PDB file of C-alpha atoms in Angstrom:
ATOM      1  CA  MET B 560     125.439 219.771 127.564  1.00  0.00           C
ATOM      2  CA  GLU B 561     127.465 218.521 124.646  1.00  0.00           C
ATOM      3  CA  SER B 562     130.238 217.303 126.920  1.00  0.00           C
ATOM      4  CA  VAL B 563     127.666 215.517 129.105  1.00  0.00           C
ATOM      5  CA  ASP B 564     126.113 213.867 126.069  1.00  0.00           C
ATOM      6  CA  MET B 565     129.537 212.789 124.852  1.00  0.00           C
ATOM      7  CA  ASN B 566     130.395 211.309 128.192  1.00  0.00           C
ATOM      8  CA  VAL B 567     127.121 209.428 128.342  1.00  0.00           C
ATOM      9  CA  THR B 568     127.552 208.103 124.804  1.00  0.00           C
ATOM     10  CA  GLY B 569     131.138 207.109 125.446  1.00  0.00           C
ATOM     11  CA  SER B 570     130.158 205.270 128.610  1.00  0.00           C
ATOM     12  CA  ALA B 571     127.356 203.409 126.719  1.00  0.00           C
ATOM     13  CA  ALA B 572     129.745 202.434 123.903  1.00  0.00           C
ATOM     14  CA  GLU B 573     132.259 201.140 126.409  1.00  0.00           C
ATOM     15  CA  GLY B 574     129.522 199.146 128.096  1.00  0.00           C
ATOM     16  CA  LEU B 575     128.435 197.595 124.782  1.00  0.00           C
ATOM     17  CA  ALA B 576     132.026 196.843 123.538  1.00  0.00           C
ATOM     18  CA  PRO B 577     133.418 193.393 124.452  1.00  0.00           C
ATOM     19  CA  SER B 578     135.974 193.500 127.166  1.00  0.00           C
ATOM     20  CA  ALA B 579     139.277 191.670 126.614  1.00  0.00           C
ATOM     21  CA  GLY B 580     139.232 190.593 130.233  1.00  0.00           C
ATOM     22  CA  ASN B 581     135.839 188.962 130.153  1.00  0.00           C
ATOM     23  CA  PRO B 582     135.899 185.429 131.639  1.00  0.00           C
ATOM     24  CA  LYS B 583     135.363 182.423 129.313  1.00  0.00           C
ATOM     25  CA  LYS B 584     131.972 180.924 128.872  1.00  0.00           C
ATOM     26  CA  ARG B 585     131.101 178.739 131.827  1.00  0.00           C
ATOM     27  CA  VAL B 586     130.377 175.111 131.037  1.00  0.00           C
ATOM     28  CA  SER B 587     126.910 174.040 132.125  1.00  0.00           C
ATOM     29  CA  LYS B 588     126.163 170.941 134.193  1.00  0.00           C
ATOM     30  CA  THR B 589     124.587 169.287 131.193  1.00  0.00           C
ATOM     31  CA  GLU B 590     127.694 169.816 129.053  1.00  0.00           C
ATOM     32  CA  ARG B 591     129.901 168.500 131.856  1.00  0.00           C
ATOM     33  CA  ARG B 592     127.706 165.474 132.162  1.00  0.00           C
ATOM     34  CA  GLU B 593     127.926 164.857 128.402  1.00  0.00           C
ATOM     35  CA  HIS B 594     131.708 165.183 128.486  1.00  0.00           C
ATOM     36  CA  LEU B 595     131.909 162.695 131.374  1.00  0.00           C
ATOM     37  CA  VAL B 596     129.711 160.154 129.520  1.00  0.00           C
ATOM     38  CA  ALA B 597     131.793 160.560 126.362  1.00  0.00           C
ATOM     39  CA  PHE B 598     135.020 159.986 128.358  1.00  0.00           C
ATOM     40  CA  LEU B 599     133.589 156.895 129.977  1.00  0.00           C
ATOM     41  CA  PHE B 600     132.825 155.477 126.522  1.00  0.00           C
ATOM     42  CA  ILE B 601     136.358 155.964 125.266  1.00  0.00           C
ATOM     43  CA  LEU B 602     137.971 154.941 128.561  1.00  0.00           C
ATOM     44  CA  PRO B 603     138.017 151.135 127.909  1.00  0.00           C
ATOM     45  CA  PRO B 604     139.922 151.317 124.621  1.00  0.00           C
ATOM     46  CA  ILE B 605     142.307 153.880 126.059  1.00  0.00           C
ATOM     47  CA  ALA B 606     142.975 151.768 129.137  1.00  0.00           C
ATOM     48  CA  GLY B 607     143.387 148.680 126.910  1.00  0.00           C
ATOM     49  CA  PHE B 608     145.894 150.479 124.705  1.00  0.00           C
ATOM     50  CA  LEU B 609     147.907 151.801 127.645  1.00  0.00           C
ATOM     51  CA  ILE B 610     147.997 148.489 129.530  1.00  0.00           C
ATOM     52  CA  PHE B 611     148.279 145.935 126.732  1.00  0.00           C
ATOM     53  CA  THR B 612     150.144 147.939 124.050  1.00  0.00           C
ATOM     54  CA  ALA B 613     152.020 150.918 125.361  1.00  0.00           C
ATOM     55  CA  LEU B 614     153.303 149.311 128.560  1.00  0.00           C
ATOM     56  CA  SER B 615     154.107 146.102 126.693  1.00  0.00           C
ATOM     57  CA  VAL B 616     156.227 148.025 124.189  1.00  0.00           C
ATOM     58  CA  ILE B 617     158.055 149.879 127.006  1.00  0.00           C
ATOM     59  CA  PHE B 618     158.763 146.664 128.944  1.00  0.00           C
ATOM     60  CA  THR B 619     159.882 144.899 125.739  1.00  0.00           C
ATOM     61  CA  VAL B 620     162.391 147.599 124.972  1.00  0.00           C
ATOM     62  CA  VAL B 621     163.670 147.590 128.571  1.00  0.00           C
ATOM     63  CA  TYR B 622     163.990 143.793 128.734  1.00  0.00           C
ATOM     64  CA  SER B 623     165.864 143.763 125.396  1.00  0.00           C
ATOM     65  CA  PHE B 624     168.781 145.373 127.192  1.00  0.00           C
ATOM     66  CA  GLN B 625     168.694 142.893 130.040  1.00  0.00           C
ATOM     67  CA  ASP B 626     169.528 139.271 130.714  1.00  0.00           C
ATOM     68  CA  TYR B 627     166.079 138.418 132.061  1.00  0.00           C
ATOM     69  CA  ASN B 628     164.546 135.100 133.071  1.00  0.00           C
ATOM     70  CA  SER B 629     161.002 135.305 134.412  1.00  0.00           C
ATOM     71  CA  LEU B 630     161.164 131.820 136.067  1.00  0.00           C
ATOM     72  CA  SER B 631     164.207 132.662 138.185  1.00  0.00           C
ATOM     73  CA  ASN B 632     163.161 136.294 138.407  1.00  0.00           C
ATOM     74  CA  VAL B 633     166.765 137.313 137.730  1.00  0.00           C
ATOM     75  CA  SER B 634     167.411 140.421 135.697  1.00  0.00           C
ATOM     76  CA  THR B 635     170.817 141.975 135.023  1.00  0.00           C
ATOM     77  CA  PHE B 636     171.728 144.784 132.644  1.00  0.00           C
ATOM     78  CA  ALA B 637     173.312 143.325 129.488  1.00  0.00           C
ATOM     79  CA  GLY B 638     173.499 146.315 127.183  1.00  0.00           C
ATOM     80  CA  PHE B 639     173.437 145.311 123.497  1.00  0.00           C
ATOM     81  CA  GLU B 640     174.510 141.728 124.173  1.00  0.00           C
ATOM     82  CA  ASN B 641     171.103 140.295 123.238  1.00  0.00           C
ATOM     83  CA  TYR B 642     171.150 142.110 119.862  1.00  0.00           C
ATOM     84  CA  ILE B 643     174.766 140.987 119.205  1.00  0.00           C
ATOM     85  CA  GLU B 644     173.979 137.400 120.194  1.00  0.00           C
ATOM     86  CA  LEU B 645     171.152 137.231 117.642  1.00  0.00           C
ATOM     87  CA  PHE B 646     173.612 137.856 114.800  1.00  0.00           C
ATOM     88  CA  THR B 647     176.849 136.256 116.129  1.00  0.00           C
ATOM     89  CA  SER B 648     175.901 133.309 118.316  1.00  0.00           C
ATOM     90  CA  PRO B 649     176.591 129.940 116.563  1.00  0.00           C
ATOM     91  CA  THR B 650     173.390 128.550 118.096  1.00  0.00           C
ATOM     92  CA  ARG B 651     171.047 131.565 117.874  1.00  0.00           C
ATOM     93  CA  TRP B 652     172.025 133.143 114.529  1.00  0.00           C
ATOM     94  CA  PRO B 653     171.330 130.093 112.268  1.00  0.00           C
ATOM     95  CA  LEU B 654     167.855 129.754 113.794  1.00  0.00           C
ATOM     96  CA  PHE B 655     167.156 133.446 113.558  1.00  0.00           C
ATOM     97  CA  ARG B 656     168.468 133.635 110.003  1.00  0.00           C
ATOM     98  CA  LYS B 657     166.278 130.710 108.955  1.00  0.00           C
ATOM     99  CA  ALA B 658     163.275 132.349 110.553  1.00  0.00           C
ATOM    100  CA  ILE B 659     163.921 135.573 108.619  1.00  0.00           C
ATOM    101  CA  VAL B 660     164.285 133.719 105.306  1.00  0.00           C
ATOM    102  CA  ASN B 661     161.141 131.663 105.898  1.00  0.00           C
ATOM    103  CA  THR B 662     159.112 134.760 106.795  1.00  0.00           C
ATOM    104  CA  ILE B 663     160.231 136.649 103.717  1.00  0.00           C
ATOM    105  CA  VAL B 664     159.587 133.687 101.367  1.00  0.00           C
ATOM    106  CA  MET B 665     156.101 133.167 102.781  1.00  0.00           C
ATOM    107  CA  LEU B 666     155.303 136.817 102.111  1.00  0.00           C
ATOM    108  CA  LEU B 667     154.821 135.752  98.465  1.00  0.00           C
ATOM    109  CA  SER B 668     151.263 134.904  99.473  1.00  0.00           C
ATOM    110  CA  VAL B 669     150.516 138.639  99.819  1.00  0.00           C
ATOM    111  CA  PRO B 670     150.827 139.572  96.082  1.00  0.00           C
ATOM    112  CA  PHE B 671     149.366 136.186  95.044  1.00  0.00           C
ATOM    113  CA  GLY B 672     146.269 136.762  97.200  1.00  0.00           C
ATOM    114  CA  MET B 673     145.952 140.287  95.846  1.00  0.00           C
ATOM    115  CA  ILE B 674     146.084 139.078  92.251  1.00  0.00           C
ATOM    116  CA  LEU B 675     143.478 136.378  92.877  1.00  0.00           C
ATOM    117  CA  GLY B 676     141.237 138.829  94.645  1.00  0.00           C
ATOM    118  CA  LEU B 677     141.606 141.347  91.778  1.00  0.00           C
ATOM    119  CA  ALA B 678     140.763 138.694  89.203  1.00  0.00           C
ATOM    120  CA  LEU B 679     137.689 137.576  91.168  1.00  0.00           C
ATOM    121  CA  ALA B 680     136.531 141.148  91.629  1.00  0.00           C
ATOM    122  CA  GLY B 681     136.920 141.821  87.907  1.00  0.00           C
ATOM    123  CA  LEU B 682     134.863 138.741  87.020  1.00  0.00           C
ATOM    124  CA  LEU B 683     132.197 139.632  89.525  1.00  0.00           C
ATOM    125  CA  ARG B 684     132.125 143.248  88.275  1.00  0.00           C
ATOM    126  CA  LEU B 685     131.586 142.142  84.696  1.00  0.00           C
ATOM    127  CA  GLY B 686     128.979 139.600  85.718  1.00  0.00           C
ATOM    128  CA  GLU B 687     130.951 136.694  84.390  1.00  0.00           C
ATOM    129  CA  ILE B 688     130.171 134.607  87.548  1.00  0.00           C
ATOM    130  CA  ARG B 689     126.546 133.671  88.024  1.00  0.00           C
ATOM    131  CA  GLY B 690     125.258 133.999  91.553  1.00  0.00           C
ATOM    132  CA  SER B 691     127.907 136.588  92.357  1.00  0.00           C
ATOM    133  CA  LYS B 692     126.448 137.462  95.770  1.00  0.00           C
ATOM    134  CA  PHE B 693     126.775 133.872  96.920  1.00  0.00           C
ATOM    135  CA  PHE B 694     130.398 133.643  95.784  1.00  0.00           C
ATOM    136  CA  GLN B 695     131.231 136.951  97.402  1.00  0.00           C
ATOM    137  CA  VAL B 696     130.108 135.544 100.781  1.00  0.00           C
ATOM    138  CA  LEU B 697     131.787 132.168 100.058  1.00  0.00           C
ATOM    139  CA  TYR B 698     135.183 133.671  99.226  1.00  0.00           C
ATOM    140  CA  TYR B 699     135.021 136.106 102.134  1.00  0.00           C
ATOM    141  CA  ILE B 700     134.335 133.469 104.828  1.00  0.00           C
ATOM    142  CA  PRO B 701     138.097 132.602 105.349  1.00  0.00           C
ATOM    143  CA  SER B 702     138.796 136.267 106.030  1.00  0.00           C
ATOM    144  CA  VAL B 703     136.523 136.353 109.089  1.00  0.00           C
ATOM    145  CA  SER B 704     137.304 132.824 110.309  1.00  0.00           C
ATOM    146  CA  SER B 705     139.626 131.889 113.101  1.00  0.00           C
ATOM    147  CA  ALA B 706     143.237 131.536 111.958  1.00  0.00           C
ATOM    148  CA  VAL B 707     143.669 128.454 114.201  1.00  0.00           C
ATOM    149  CA  ALA B 708     140.603 126.768 112.764  1.00  0.00           C
ATOM    150  CA  LEU B 709     141.626 127.494 109.157  1.00  0.00           C
ATOM    151  CA  ASN B 710     145.148 126.087 109.767  1.00  0.00           C
ATOM    152  CA  ILE B 711     143.752 122.931 111.336  1.00  0.00           C
ATOM    153  CA  VAL B 712     141.502 122.380 108.259  1.00  0.00           C
ATOM    154  CA  TRP B 713     144.357 123.083 105.851  1.00  0.00           C
ATOM    155  CA  ASN B 714     146.594 120.726 107.761  1.00  0.00           C
ATOM    156  CA  TYR B 715     144.192 117.881 107.098  1.00  0.00           C
ATOM    157  CA  ILE B 716     143.881 118.938 103.415  1.00  0.00           C
ATOM    158  CA  PHE B 717     147.657 118.807 102.863  1.00  0.00           C
ATOM    159  CA  ARG B 718     148.370 115.529 104.590  1.00  0.00           C
ATOM    160  CA  SER B 719     149.665 112.647 102.516  1.00  0.00           C
ATOM    161  CA  ASN B 720     146.195 111.072 102.337  1.00  0.00           C
ATOM    162  CA  GLY B 721     144.477 114.454 102.364  1.00  0.00           C
ATOM    163  CA  LEU B 722     142.080 116.109 100.003  1.00  0.00           C
ATOM    164  CA  PHE B 723     144.715 117.975  97.968  1.00  0.00           C
ATOM    165  CA  ASN B 724     146.694 114.867  96.964  1.00  0.00           C
ATOM    166  CA  THR B 725     143.478 112.980  96.340  1.00  0.00           C
ATOM    167  CA  ILE B 726     141.969 115.520  93.999  1.00  0.00           C
ATOM    168  CA  PHE B 727     145.112 116.058  91.949  1.00  0.00           C
ATOM    169  CA  GLY B 728     146.337 112.471  92.050  1.00  0.00           C
ATOM    170  CA  LEU B 729     149.629 113.446  93.765  1.00  0.00           C
ATOM    171  CA  ASP B 730     151.857 111.585  96.193  1.00  0.00           C
ATOM    172  CA  VAL B 731     153.613 114.534  97.861  1.00  0.00           C
ATOM    173  CA  VAL B 732     154.464 114.772 101.548  1.00  0.00           C
ATOM    174  CA  TRP B 733     153.653 118.454 101.912  1.00  0.00           C
ATOM    175  CA  LEU B 734     154.113 118.797 105.661  1.00  0.00           C
ATOM    176  CA  ASP B 735     157.579 117.318 106.035  1.00  0.00           C
ATOM    177  CA  GLY B 736     159.869 118.895 103.394  1.00  0.00           C
ATOM    178  CA  SER B 737     161.038 122.516 103.899  1.00  0.00           C
ATOM    179  CA  ALA B 738     160.239 123.629 100.280  1.00  0.00           C
ATOM    180  CA  THR B 739     156.930 121.769 100.011  1.00  0.00           C
ATOM    181  CA  LEU B 740     155.851 123.091 103.431  1.00  0.00           C
ATOM    182  CA  LYS B 741     156.447 126.703 102.433  1.00  0.00           C
ATOM    183  CA  ALA B 742     154.751 126.120  99.078  1.00  0.00           C
ATOM    184  CA  ALA B 743     151.663 124.747 100.912  1.00  0.00           C
ATOM    185  CA  ILE B 744     151.633 127.777 103.245  1.00  0.00           C
ATOM    186  CA  ILE B 745     151.905 130.224 100.348  1.00  0.00           C
ATOM    187  CA  PHE B 746     149.063 128.403  98.545  1.00  0.00           C
ATOM    188  CA  LYS B 747     146.697 128.380 101.553  1.00  0.00           C
ATOM    189  CA  ASN B 748     147.424 131.932 102.630  1.00  0.00           C
ATOM    190  CA  SER B 749     146.797 133.145  99.050  1.00  0.00           C
ATOM    191  CA  LEU B 750     143.405 131.509  99.013  1.00  0.00           C
ATOM    192  CA  ASN B 751     142.625 132.698 102.523  1.00  0.00           C
ATOM    193  CA  SER B 752     143.373 136.328 101.787  1.00  0.00           C
ATOM    194  CA  MET B 753     141.857 136.596  98.349  1.00  0.00           C
ATOM    195  CA  GLY B 754     138.324 137.029  99.843  1.00  0.00           C
ATOM    196  CA  SER B 755     139.081 140.280 101.606  1.00  0.00           C
ATOM    197  CA  ALA B 756     141.068 141.528  98.602  1.00  0.00           C
ATOM    198  CA  MET B 757     138.121 140.682  96.365  1.00  0.00           C
ATOM    199  CA  ILE B 758     135.611 142.647  98.469  1.00  0.00           C
ATOM    200  CA  LEU B 759     137.826 145.724  98.654  1.00  0.00           C
ATOM    201  CA  TYR B 760     138.751 145.658  94.969  1.00  0.00           C
ATOM    202  CA  LEU B 761     135.085 145.193  94.031  1.00  0.00           C
ATOM    203  CA  ALA B 762     134.097 148.200  96.162  1.00  0.00           C
ATOM    204  CA  GLY B 763     136.877 150.246  94.479  1.00  0.00           C
ATOM    205  CA  MET B 764     135.713 149.175  91.006  1.00  0.00           C
ATOM    206  CA  LEU B 765     132.120 150.126  91.726  1.00  0.00           C
ATOM    207  CA  ASN B 766     133.345 153.550  92.765  1.00  0.00           C
ATOM    208  CA  VAL B 767     134.887 154.212  89.289  1.00  0.00           C
ATOM    209  CA  SER B 768     132.681 156.559  87.254  1.00  0.00           C
ATOM    210  CA  PRO B 769     130.938 154.764  84.340  1.00  0.00           C
ATOM    211  CA  GLU B 770     131.471 157.880  82.187  1.00  0.00           C
ATOM    212  CA  LEU B 771     135.177 157.062  81.989  1.00  0.00           C
ATOM    213  CA  TYR B 772     134.427 153.679  80.484  1.00  0.00           C
ATOM    214  CA  GLU B 773     131.884 155.187  78.065  1.00  0.00           C
ATOM    215  CA  ALA B 774     134.377 157.804  76.877  1.00  0.00           C
ATOM    216  CA  SER B 775     137.133 155.229  76.405  1.00  0.00           C
ATOM    217  CA  SER B 776     134.716 152.950  74.519  1.00  0.00           C
ATOM    218  CA  LEU B 777     134.043 155.801  72.083  1.00  0.00           C
ATOM    219  CA  ASP B 778     137.803 156.081  71.562  1.00  0.00           C
ATOM    220  CA  GLY B 779     137.922 152.370  70.695  1.00  0.00           C
ATOM    221  CA  ALA B 780     139.414 151.013  73.943  1.00  0.00           C
ATOM    222  CA  GLY B 781     138.580 147.440  74.663  1.00  0.00           C
ATOM    223  CA  LYS B 782     137.871 145.789  78.044  1.00  0.00           C
ATOM    224  CA  LEU B 783     141.547 144.888  78.613  1.00  0.00           C
ATOM    225  CA  ARG B 784     142.757 148.392  77.766  1.00  0.00           C
ATOM    226  CA  GLN B 785     140.101 149.890  80.042  1.00  0.00           C
ATOM    227  CA  PHE B 786     141.235 147.609  82.899  1.00  0.00           C
ATOM    228  CA  PHE B 787     144.885 148.640  82.713  1.00  0.00           C
ATOM    229  CA  SER B 788     144.368 152.294  81.777  1.00  0.00           C
ATOM    230  CA  ILE B 789     141.339 153.188  83.958  1.00  0.00           C
ATOM    231  CA  THR B 790     140.401 150.532  86.527  1.00  0.00           C
ATOM    232  CA  LEU B 791     143.832 149.549  87.786  1.00  0.00           C
ATOM    233  CA  PRO B 792     145.136 153.116  88.297  1.00  0.00           C
ATOM    234  CA  LEU B 793     141.978 154.354  89.994  1.00  0.00           C
ATOM    235  CA  ILE B 794     141.857 151.423  92.468  1.00  0.00           C
ATOM    236  CA  SER B 795     145.561 151.836  93.370  1.00  0.00           C
ATOM    237  CA  PRO B 796     144.618 153.143  96.858  1.00  0.00           C
ATOM    238  CA  VAL B 797     143.017 149.724  97.509  1.00  0.00           C
ATOM    239  CA  THR B 798     146.212 147.999  96.297  1.00  0.00           C
ATOM    240  CA  PHE B 799     148.258 150.218  98.595  1.00  0.00           C
ATOM    241  CA  TYR B 800     146.093 149.382 101.588  1.00  0.00           C
ATOM    242  CA  LEU B 801     146.174 145.657 100.890  1.00  0.00           C
ATOM    243  CA  LEU B 802     149.945 145.734 100.447  1.00  0.00           C
ATOM    244  CA  ILE B 803     150.515 147.594 103.710  1.00  0.00           C
ATOM    245  CA  THR B 804     148.258 145.417 105.823  1.00  0.00           C
ATOM    246  CA  GLY B 805     149.311 142.175 104.069  1.00  0.00           C
ATOM    247  CA  LEU B 806     153.035 142.781 104.675  1.00  0.00           C
ATOM    248  CA  ILE B 807     152.456 143.739 108.327  1.00  0.00           C
ATOM    249  CA  GLY B 808     150.297 140.680 108.943  1.00  0.00           C
ATOM    250  CA  GLY B 809     152.692 138.378 107.075  1.00  0.00           C
ATOM    251  CA  LEU B 810     155.716 139.579 109.093  1.00  0.00           C
ATOM    252  CA  GLN B 811     153.825 138.746 112.276  1.00  0.00           C
ATOM    253  CA  SER B 812     152.798 135.226 111.161  1.00  0.00           C
ATOM    254  CA  TYR B 813     152.682 132.655 113.937  1.00  0.00           C
ATOM    255  CA  ALA B 814     149.798 130.210 113.376  1.00  0.00           C
ATOM    256  CA  ASP B 815     151.396 128.950 110.181  1.00  0.00           C
ATOM    257  CA  SER B 816     154.382 127.662 112.141  1.00  0.00           C
ATOM    258  CA  GLN B 817     152.597 126.477 115.277  1.00  0.00           C
ATOM    259  CA  VAL B 818     149.323 125.073 113.999  1.00  0.00           C
ATOM    260  CA  PHE B 819     149.692 124.228 110.346  1.00  0.00           C
ATOM    261  CA  ALA B 820     153.378 123.096 110.317  1.00  0.00           C
ATOM    262  CA  GLY B 821     153.339 121.751 113.890  1.00  0.00           C
ATOM    263  CA  GLY B 822     156.667 123.441 114.757  1.00  0.00           C
ATOM    264  CA  ASN B 823     158.544 122.118 111.682  1.00  0.00           C
ATOM    265  CA  SER B 824     161.742 124.120 111.241  1.00  0.00           C
ATOM    266  CA  GLY B 825     160.975 124.612 107.553  1.00  0.00           C
ATOM    267  CA  ALA B 826     158.173 127.000 108.439  1.00  0.00           C
ATOM    268  CA  THR B 827     159.682 128.733 111.437  1.00  0.00           C
ATOM    269  CA  THR B 828     158.850 132.431 111.301  1.00  0.00           C
ATOM    270  CA  VAL B 829     160.363 135.313 113.326  1.00  0.00           C
ATOM    271  CA  VAL B 830     157.426 135.454 115.695  1.00  0.00           C
ATOM    272  CA  TYR B 831     157.610 131.705 116.228  1.00  0.00           C
ATOM    273  CA  PHE B 832     161.364 132.087 116.904  1.00  0.00           C
ATOM    274  CA  ILE B 833     160.503 134.745 119.522  1.00  0.00           C
ATOM    275  CA  TRP B 834     158.044 132.383 121.144  1.00  0.00           C
ATOM    276  CA  GLN B 835     160.645 129.617 121.203  1.00  0.00           C
ATOM    277  CA  GLN B 836     163.293 131.765 122.825  1.00  0.00           C
ATOM    278  CA  GLY B 837     161.052 133.473 125.310  1.00  0.00           C
ATOM    279  CA  ILE B 838     158.408 130.967 126.323  1.00  0.00           C
ATOM    280  CA  GLN B 839     158.774 127.456 124.908  1.00  0.00           C
ATOM    281  CA  GLY B 840     161.742 126.300 127.001  1.00  0.00           C
ATOM    282  CA  ASN B 841     164.664 128.651 126.729  1.00  0.00           C
ATOM    283  CA  ASN B 842     163.009 131.271 128.966  1.00  0.00           C
ATOM    284  CA  ASN B 843     165.339 133.899 127.633  1.00  0.00           C
ATOM    285  CA  GLN B 844     162.972 136.878 127.628  1.00  0.00           C
ATOM    286  CA  GLY B 845     165.790 139.319 127.038  1.00  0.00           C
ATOM    287  CA  LEU B 846     166.780 137.700 123.704  1.00  0.00           C
ATOM    288  CA  ALA B 847     163.149 137.302 122.714  1.00  0.00           C
ATOM    289  CA  SER B 848     162.542 140.982 123.491  1.00  0.00           C
ATOM    290  CA  ALA B 849     165.492 142.034 121.332  1.00  0.00           C
ATOM    291  CA  ALA B 850     164.147 140.009 118.414  1.00  0.00           C
ATOM    292  CA  SER B 851     160.747 141.626 118.959  1.00  0.00           C
ATOM    293  CA  VAL B 852     162.211 145.143 118.880  1.00  0.00           C
ATOM    294  CA  LEU B 853     164.046 144.394 115.655  1.00  0.00           C
ATOM    295  CA  LEU B 854     160.910 142.986 114.054  1.00  0.00           C
ATOM    296  CA  ALA B 855     158.954 146.090 115.108  1.00  0.00           C
ATOM    297  CA  VAL B 856     161.612 148.394 113.720  1.00  0.00           C
ATOM    298  CA  PHE B 857     161.707 146.473 110.440  1.00  0.00           C
ATOM    299  CA  ILE B 858     157.902 146.682 110.116  1.00  0.00           C
ATOM    300  CA  MET B 859     158.049 150.411 110.749  1.00  0.00           C
ATOM    301  CA  LEU B 860     160.767 150.932 108.152  1.00  0.00           C
ATOM    302  CA  ILE B 861     158.940 148.870 105.521  1.00  0.00           C
ATOM    303  CA  THR B 862     155.734 150.862 106.156  1.00  0.00           C
ATOM    304  CA  LEU B 863     157.509 154.207 106.029  1.00  0.00           C
ATOM    305  CA  VAL B 864     159.248 153.300 102.704  1.00  0.00           C
ATOM    306  CA  GLN B 865     155.875 152.351 101.195  1.00  0.00           C
ATOM    307  CA  PHE B 866     154.305 155.617 102.260  1.00  0.00           C
ATOM    308  CA  LYS B 867     157.348 157.495 101.011  1.00  0.00           C
ATOM    309  CA  PHE B 868     156.996 156.144  97.470  1.00  0.00           C
ATOM    310  CA  SER B 869     153.180 155.906  97.408  1.00  0.00           C
ATOM    311  CA  ASN B 870     152.794 159.285  95.745  1.00  0.00           C
ATOM    312  CA  LYS B 871     154.505 157.897  92.659  1.00  0.00           C
ATOM    313  CA  TRP B 872     151.887 155.261  91.920  1.00  0.00           C
ATOM    314  CA  VAL B 873     148.879 155.668  94.196  1.00  0.00           C
ATOM    315  CA  TYR B 874     146.001 157.695  92.721  1.00  0.00           C
ATOM    316  CA  GLU B 875     144.832 160.740  94.725  1.00  0.00           C
ATOM    317  CA  GLU B 876     141.682 162.679  93.924  1.00  0.00           C
TER     318      GLU B 876
END
């Protein structure tokens, strides 16, 4: 009897114990339908990325190693000749070098815009500007406006008989000289970008605990000391974000050269140089692709360097 009971008990335990070979849980029709609906929602951005970004990058890299002209539909393998021509050709290299210098100089608008946005955010935070909500919207409008429309307006402002010269009583031809043209671009880009910087800095300041300011006040710290010792370090993630996005956007500048400067060589950027070589009249898509690849690699390196050293100055909770 004992052996029978033991056999029965053992059989029951084996029946209750989970089997390693049990099949996985079957997905119901409702779950499959939910998965299908979710996939359909994310399909458009995925398709857009694959078609307009991933494939474009692949074709750009391929064409950079070819002597390709889309009008004649002639494509021959050229190896690294396009890259070499960018830096050695007596006709291409001076133009490419000037575009690089112009692009780097005009990047000065990135820190200037950040400083202006930080100053505005500080004034709004302290309540030094009356009607702060109105000014927040007013300063932020350029950040959500069309780049083409903004550059057309600024072009009229900086003309010889424009608003800028009229207000300040100047007689400067801003849109003709190389130096004055770049100065005008830096000025307008700084004002255009300070709105978004102001909003982000203000959000970061409002996120700082008031207890830190109260404790520092008890220790005798003034407003200026609090700003540099508490506010500025704690909003460093905002600074890092603005620096990353500002440099990436500045290195890809095109509307400044085409719309604001009207193609003036004093404001030629790398992207405008790519457009000139690949589309405007030269129809040398291979050379333009090589310049595009170099620009993309440079942007990636700059971004990686910033992330590499971010832990030395960016605050992390």
